[in-house]
PDB file of C-alpha atoms in Angstrom:
ATOM      1  CA  MET A  24     -82.314  -1.541 -96.972  1.00 60.00           C
ATOM      2  CA  ARG A  25     -82.173   0.043 -93.552  1.00 60.00           C
ATOM      3  CA  LYS A  26     -85.409  -1.624 -92.510  1.00 63.00           C
ATOM      4  CA  LYS A  27     -84.066  -4.995 -93.631  1.00 61.00           C
ATOM      5  CA  GLY A  28     -80.904  -4.519 -91.564  1.00 59.00           C
ATOM      6  CA  SER A  29     -82.930  -3.646 -88.467  1.00 58.00           C
ATOM      7  CA  ILE A  30     -85.157  -6.679 -88.905  1.00 64.00           C
ATOM      8  CA  LEU A  31     -82.136  -8.949 -89.378  1.00 56.00           C
ATOM      9  CA  LEU A  32     -80.489  -7.466 -86.301  1.00 55.00           C
ATOM     10  CA  ILE A  33     -83.609  -7.983 -84.181  1.00 65.00           C
ATOM     11  CA  ALA A  34     -84.076 -11.518 -85.517  1.00 59.00           C
ATOM     12  CA  GLY A  35     -80.429 -12.328 -84.820  1.00 57.00           C
ATOM     13  CA  LEU A  36     -80.562 -10.973 -81.278  1.00 55.00           C
ATOM     14  CA  THR A  37     -83.805 -12.834 -80.576  1.00 60.00           C
ATOM     15  CA  ALA A  38     -82.425 -16.099 -81.937  1.00 56.00           C
ATOM     16  CA  GLY A  39     -79.198 -15.647 -79.989  1.00 54.00           C
ATOM     17  CA  THR A  40     -81.099 -14.989 -76.775  1.00 55.00           C
ATOM     18  CA  LEU A  41     -83.289 -18.044 -77.272  1.00 52.00           C
ATOM     19  CA  LEU A  42     -80.350 -20.283 -78.096  1.00 52.00           C
ATOM     20  CA  ALA A  43     -78.357 -19.011 -75.142  1.00 53.00           C
ATOM     21  CA  GLY A  44     -81.287 -19.714 -72.842  1.00 52.00           C
ATOM     22  CA  CYS A  45     -81.794 -23.214 -74.219  1.00 51.00           C
ATOM     23  CA  GLY A  46     -78.158 -24.158 -73.814  1.00 49.00           C
ATOM     24  CA  SER A  47     -77.752 -22.913 -70.260  1.00 46.00           C
ATOM     25  CA  ASP A  48     -80.048 -25.438 -68.570  1.00 46.00           C
ATOM     26  CA  GLY A  49     -77.679 -27.418 -66.390  1.00 46.00           C
ATOM     27  CA  ALA A  50     -74.587 -26.343 -68.294  1.00 41.00           C
ATOM     28  CA  GLU A  51     -73.467 -24.040 -65.509  1.00 44.00           C
ATOM     29  CA  GLU A  52     -74.562 -26.430 -62.794  1.00 42.00           C
ATOM     30  CA  ASN A  53     -71.630 -27.755 -60.812  1.00 46.00           C
ATOM     31  CA  THR A  54     -72.065 -30.316 -58.075  1.00 45.00           C
ATOM     32  CA  GLY A  55     -70.578 -29.618 -54.669  1.00 47.00           C
ATOM     33  CA  ALA A  56     -68.293 -32.629 -55.010  1.00 44.00           C
ATOM     34  CA  GLN A  57     -66.876 -31.320 -58.295  1.00 48.00           C
ATOM     35  CA  THR A  58     -66.239 -27.908 -56.780  1.00 47.00           C
ATOM     36  CA  GLU A  59     -64.614 -29.373 -53.676  1.00 49.00           C
ATOM     37  CA  GLU A  60     -62.426 -31.709 -55.687  1.00 50.00           C
ATOM     38  CA  SER A  61     -61.296 -29.039 -58.120  1.00 50.00           C
ATOM     39  CA  THR A  62     -60.493 -26.746 -55.187  1.00 50.00           C
ATOM     40  CA  LEU A  63     -58.232 -29.399 -53.701  1.00 52.00           C
ATOM     41  CA  ASN A  64     -56.443 -30.242 -56.964  1.00 50.00           C
ATOM     42  CA  GLU A  65     -53.047 -28.700 -57.543  1.00 44.00           C
ATOM     43  CA  SER A  66     -52.893 -25.676 -59.800  1.00 38.00           C
ATOM     44  CA  SER A  67     -51.248 -27.830 -62.465  1.00 37.00           C
ATOM     45  CA  GLY A  68     -54.614 -28.049 -64.186  1.00 40.00           C
ATOM     46  CA  ASP A  69     -54.984 -31.817 -63.787  1.00 42.00           C
ATOM     47  CA  ASN A  70     -58.594 -32.423 -62.844  1.00 39.00           C
ATOM     48  CA  SER A  71     -58.413 -36.205 -62.848  1.00 37.00           C
ATOM     49  CA  MET A  72     -60.214 -36.401 -59.494  1.00 39.00           C
ATOM     50  CA  SER A  73     -63.165 -34.390 -60.812  1.00 38.00           C
ATOM     51  CA  ASP A  74     -64.296 -37.327 -62.918  1.00 38.00           C
ATOM     52  CA  ASN A  75     -65.715 -39.109 -59.844  1.00 38.00           C
ATOM     53  CA  THR A  76     -69.059 -37.397 -59.270  1.00 37.00           C
ATOM     54  CA  SER A  77     -70.982 -40.469 -58.200  1.00 39.00           C
ATOM     55  CA  GLY A  78     -71.116 -39.215 -54.625  1.00 40.00           C
ATOM     56  CA  ASP A  79     -68.919 -42.061 -53.377  1.00 43.00           C
ATOM     57  CA  ASN A  80     -66.367 -40.388 -51.159  1.00 42.00           C
ATOM     58  CA  SER A  81     -64.481 -43.550 -50.291  1.00 40.00           C
ATOM     59  CA  ALA A  82     -60.790 -42.822 -50.473  1.00 39.00           C
ATOM     60  CA  SER A  83     -59.853 -46.451 -49.948  1.00 38.00           C
ATOM     61  CA  ASP A  84     -60.550 -47.514 -53.548  1.00 40.00           C
ATOM     62  CA  GLY A  85     -57.497 -48.654 -55.460  1.00 38.00           C
ATOM     63  CA  ALA A  86     -58.092 -46.046 -58.144  1.00 37.00           C
ATOM     64  CA  GLU A  87     -58.192 -43.275 -55.572  1.00 40.00           C
ATOM     65  CA  GLY A  88     -54.646 -44.016 -54.466  1.00 41.00           C
ATOM     66  CA  SER A  89     -53.179 -42.810 -57.739  1.00 41.00           C
ATOM     67  CA  ASP A  90     -55.358 -39.690 -57.792  1.00 47.00           C
ATOM     68  CA  SER A  91     -54.351 -38.717 -54.261  1.00 44.00           C
ATOM     69  CA  SER A  92     -50.937 -37.630 -55.572  1.00 48.00           C
ATOM     70  CA  GLU A  93     -52.693 -34.776 -57.376  1.00 62.00           C
ATOM     71  CA  VAL A  94     -54.133 -33.312 -54.186  1.00 73.00           C
ATOM     72  CA  ASN A  95     -52.505 -30.291 -52.598  1.00 88.00           C
ATOM     73  CA  LEU A  96     -52.117 -31.054 -48.874  1.00 89.00           C
ATOM     74  CA  ASP A  97     -51.781 -27.420 -47.859  1.00 90.00           C
ATOM     75  CA  VAL A  98     -55.087 -26.525 -49.526  1.00 92.00           C
ATOM     76  CA  GLY A  99     -56.685 -29.670 -48.086  1.00 93.00           C
ATOM     77  CA  ILE A 100     -55.612 -28.817 -44.538  1.00 94.00           C
ATOM     78  CA  ASP A 101     -56.834 -25.232 -44.965  1.00 94.00           C
ATOM     79  CA  THR A 102     -60.174 -26.510 -46.267  1.00 95.00           C
ATOM     80  CA  VAL A 103     -60.587 -28.864 -43.302  1.00 96.00           C
ATOM     81  CA  LEU A 104     -59.706 -26.038 -40.892  1.00 96.00           C
ATOM     82  CA  THR A 105     -62.329 -23.853 -42.587  1.00 97.00           C
ATOM     83  CA  ASP A 106     -64.881 -26.653 -42.195  1.00 97.00           C
ATOM     84  CA  LEU A 107     -63.983 -26.997 -38.520  1.00 97.00           C
ATOM     85  CA  ASP A 108     -64.350 -23.239 -38.037  1.00 96.00           C
ATOM     86  CA  SER A 109     -67.760 -23.309 -39.752  1.00 95.00           C
ATOM     87  CA  MET A 110     -68.865 -26.145 -37.500  1.00 95.00           C
ATOM     88  CA  ASN A 111     -67.653 -24.237 -34.448  1.00 94.00           C
ATOM     89  CA  SER A 112     -69.682 -21.186 -35.501  1.00 92.00           C
ATOM     90  CA  ALA A 113     -72.755 -23.323 -36.108  1.00 91.00           C
ATOM     91  CA  LEU A 114     -72.421 -24.938 -32.685  1.00 89.00           C
ATOM     92  CA  GLU A 115     -72.105 -21.546 -31.006  1.00 87.00           C
ATOM     93  CA  ASN A 116     -74.906 -19.836 -32.933  1.00 83.00           C
ATOM     94  CA  SER A 117     -77.514 -22.541 -33.345  1.00 72.00           C
ATOM     95  CA  SER A 118     -76.484 -25.441 -31.171  1.00 61.00           C
ATOM     96  CA  GLU A 119     -79.930 -27.048 -31.380  1.00 71.00           C
ATOM     97  CA  ASP A 120     -79.928 -27.205 -35.194  1.00 73.00           C
ATOM     98  CA  SER A 121     -78.798 -30.784 -35.855  1.00 85.00           C
ATOM     99  CA  SER A 122     -79.453 -30.485 -39.590  1.00 89.00           C
ATOM    100  CA  LYS A 123     -76.838 -27.731 -39.982  1.00 91.00           C
ATOM    101  CA  ILE A 124     -74.334 -29.740 -37.934  1.00 93.00           C
ATOM    102  CA  ASN A 125     -75.126 -32.831 -40.059  1.00 94.00           C
ATOM    103  CA  GLU A 126     -74.550 -30.837 -43.235  1.00 95.00           C
ATOM    104  CA  LEU A 127     -71.220 -29.516 -41.986  1.00 95.00           C
ATOM    105  CA  GLY A 128     -70.174 -33.000 -40.823  1.00 96.00           C
ATOM    106  CA  THR A 129     -70.904 -34.397 -44.271  1.00 96.00           C
ATOM    107  CA  GLN A 130     -68.971 -31.546 -45.878  1.00 97.00           C
ATOM    108  CA  LEU A 131     -66.020 -32.151 -43.547  1.00 97.00           C
ATOM    109  CA  GLN A 132     -66.053 -35.843 -44.436  1.00 97.00           C
ATOM    110  CA  SER A 133     -66.035 -35.172 -48.176  1.00 96.00           C
ATOM    111  CA  HIS A 134     -63.155 -32.704 -47.860  1.00 96.00           C
ATOM    112  CA  TRP A 135     -61.191 -35.061 -45.598  1.00 95.00           C
ATOM    113  CA  ASP A 136     -61.726 -37.979 -47.970  1.00 94.00           C
ATOM    114  CA  LEU A 137     -60.245 -36.021 -50.873  1.00 92.00           C
ATOM    115  CA  PHE A 138     -56.725 -35.874 -49.455  1.00 91.00           C
ATOM    116  CA  ASP A 139     -56.433 -38.209 -46.465  1.00 92.00           C
ATOM    117  CA  GLN A 140     -54.663 -40.910 -48.484  1.00 93.00           C
ATOM    118  CA  LYS A 141     -51.924 -38.521 -49.583  1.00 91.00           C
ATOM    119  CA  LEU A 142     -51.535 -37.347 -45.995  1.00 93.00           C
ATOM    120  CA  LYS A 143     -51.322 -40.986 -44.887  1.00 94.00           C
ATOM    121  CA  GLU A 144     -48.618 -41.705 -47.483  1.00 94.00           C
ATOM    122  CA  GLU A 145     -46.482 -38.640 -46.773  1.00 93.00           C
ATOM    123  CA  TYR A 146     -47.016 -38.129 -43.024  1.00 93.00           C
ATOM    124  CA  PRO A 147     -48.229 -41.447 -41.554  1.00 94.00           C
ATOM    125  CA  GLU A 148     -47.813 -40.509 -37.879  1.00 94.00           C
ATOM    126  CA  ASP A 149     -49.501 -37.141 -38.295  1.00 94.00           C
ATOM    127  CA  TYR A 150     -52.231 -38.778 -40.355  1.00 95.00           C
ATOM    128  CA  SER A 151     -52.957 -41.201 -37.505  1.00 96.00           C
ATOM    129  CA  ALA A 152     -53.196 -38.382 -34.968  1.00 96.00           C
ATOM    130  CA  ILE A 153     -55.465 -36.258 -37.173  1.00 96.00           C
ATOM    131  CA  ASN A 154     -57.610 -39.200 -38.247  1.00 96.00           C
ATOM    132  CA  GLU A 155     -58.132 -40.184 -34.595  1.00 97.00           C
ATOM    133  CA  GLU A 156     -59.657 -36.738 -34.022  1.00 96.00           C
ATOM    134  CA  ILE A 157     -61.499 -36.210 -37.321  1.00 97.00           C
ATOM    135  CA  THR A 158     -63.216 -39.608 -37.566  1.00 97.00           C
ATOM    136  CA  PRO A 159     -65.116 -39.448 -34.236  1.00 97.00           C
ATOM    137  CA  LEU A 160     -66.087 -35.838 -34.994  1.00 97.00           C
ATOM    138  CA  ILE A 161     -67.481 -36.810 -38.392  1.00 96.00           C
ATOM    139  CA  GLU A 162     -69.331 -39.776 -36.876  1.00 97.00           C
ATOM    140  CA  GLU A 163     -70.873 -37.665 -34.103  1.00 95.00           C
ATOM    141  CA  SER A 164     -71.729 -34.684 -36.301  1.00 94.00           C
ATOM    142  CA  THR A 165     -73.540 -36.828 -38.867  1.00 95.00           C
ATOM    143  CA  LYS A 166     -75.792 -38.639 -36.382  1.00 93.00           C
ATOM    144  CA  ASP A 167     -79.542 -37.982 -36.451  1.00 90.00           C
ATOM    145  CA  GLU A 168     -79.408 -36.808 -32.837  1.00 90.00           C
ATOM    146  CA  VAL A 169     -76.169 -34.884 -32.383  1.00 90.00           C
ATOM    147  CA  ASP A 170     -74.739 -34.703 -28.854  1.00 90.00           C
ATOM    148  CA  ILE A 171     -73.791 -31.023 -28.899  1.00 89.00           C
ATOM    149  CA  GLU A 172     -71.422 -31.095 -25.918  1.00 91.00           C
ATOM    150  CA  LYS A 173     -69.602 -34.172 -27.197  1.00 94.00           C
ATOM    151  CA  THR A 174     -69.351 -32.602 -30.648  1.00 93.00           C
ATOM    152  CA  LYS A 175     -67.880 -29.407 -29.173  1.00 94.00           C
ATOM    153  CA  THR A 176     -65.257 -31.438 -27.292  1.00 96.00           C
ATOM    154  CA  LEU A 177     -64.373 -33.491 -30.375  1.00 97.00           C
ATOM    155  CA  LEU A 178     -64.251 -30.326 -32.462  1.00 97.00           C
ATOM    156  CA  ASP A 179     -61.836 -28.594 -30.085  1.00 97.00           C
ATOM    157  CA  GLU A 180     -59.531 -31.625 -30.137  1.00 97.00           C
ATOM    158  CA  ALA A 181     -59.650 -31.834 -33.942  1.00 97.00           C
ATOM    159  CA  VAL A 182     -58.910 -28.123 -34.372  1.00 97.00           C
ATOM    160  CA  GLU A 183     -55.944 -28.380 -32.015  1.00 97.00           C
ATOM    161  CA  THR A 184     -54.484 -31.421 -33.799  1.00 96.00           C
ATOM    162  CA  VAL A 185     -54.962 -30.111 -37.347  1.00 95.00           C
ATOM    163  CA  THR A 186     -53.627 -26.660 -36.433  1.00 96.00           C
ATOM    164  CA  LYS A 187     -50.586 -28.223 -34.756  1.00 95.00           C
ATOM    165  CA  PHE A 188     -49.884 -30.238 -37.914  1.00 94.00           C
ATOM    166  CA  LYS A 189     -50.241 -27.159 -40.124  1.00 93.00           C
ATOM    167  CA  ASP A 190     -47.917 -25.108 -37.910  1.00 92.00           C
ATOM    168  CA  GLU A 191     -45.228 -27.779 -37.461  1.00 88.00           C
ATOM    169  CA  VAL A 192     -45.076 -29.561 -40.806  1.00 81.00           C
ATOM    170  CA  PRO A 193     -43.985 -27.703 -43.936  1.00 75.00           C
ATOM    171  CA  VAL A 194     -46.357 -29.129 -46.537  1.00 62.00           C
ATOM    172  CA  GLN A 195     -46.123 -28.327 -50.244  1.00 57.00           C
TER     173      GLN A 195
END
């Protein structure tokens, strides 16, 4: 009886291990876009923006307008400031590495696209000022041949404008 119990226990553990291994392929995989979007969603638990994982970051779609109300502006601004800080560090540490700057520019664009419509709706003047700084920075930082000095200048202007908005405007 004891031998039977040991064999059943071993068989059960082996089967459980195999089944757990089979089911984990891709199950824990989470795309960067899903992670970014869920980070920017309010803590209400509504993940309606996470359904768009096609890689299309266009915030001008009609459907995106309704989802933008679920985005937390304070978290979005903090995320953009973190992206700007990361880009600043990359420019200081490895200014000749265009691929890292490109990657950070793409990341900045995806984070900006997640909440810019809500910012535009709630703070149109501030949105215009920030967008005038962010857009040229994104365009320059995602070029094949990044002009490092121009990117540094654009980055400094963007940091100043976004920080000013964060300090002066009491967002949610």
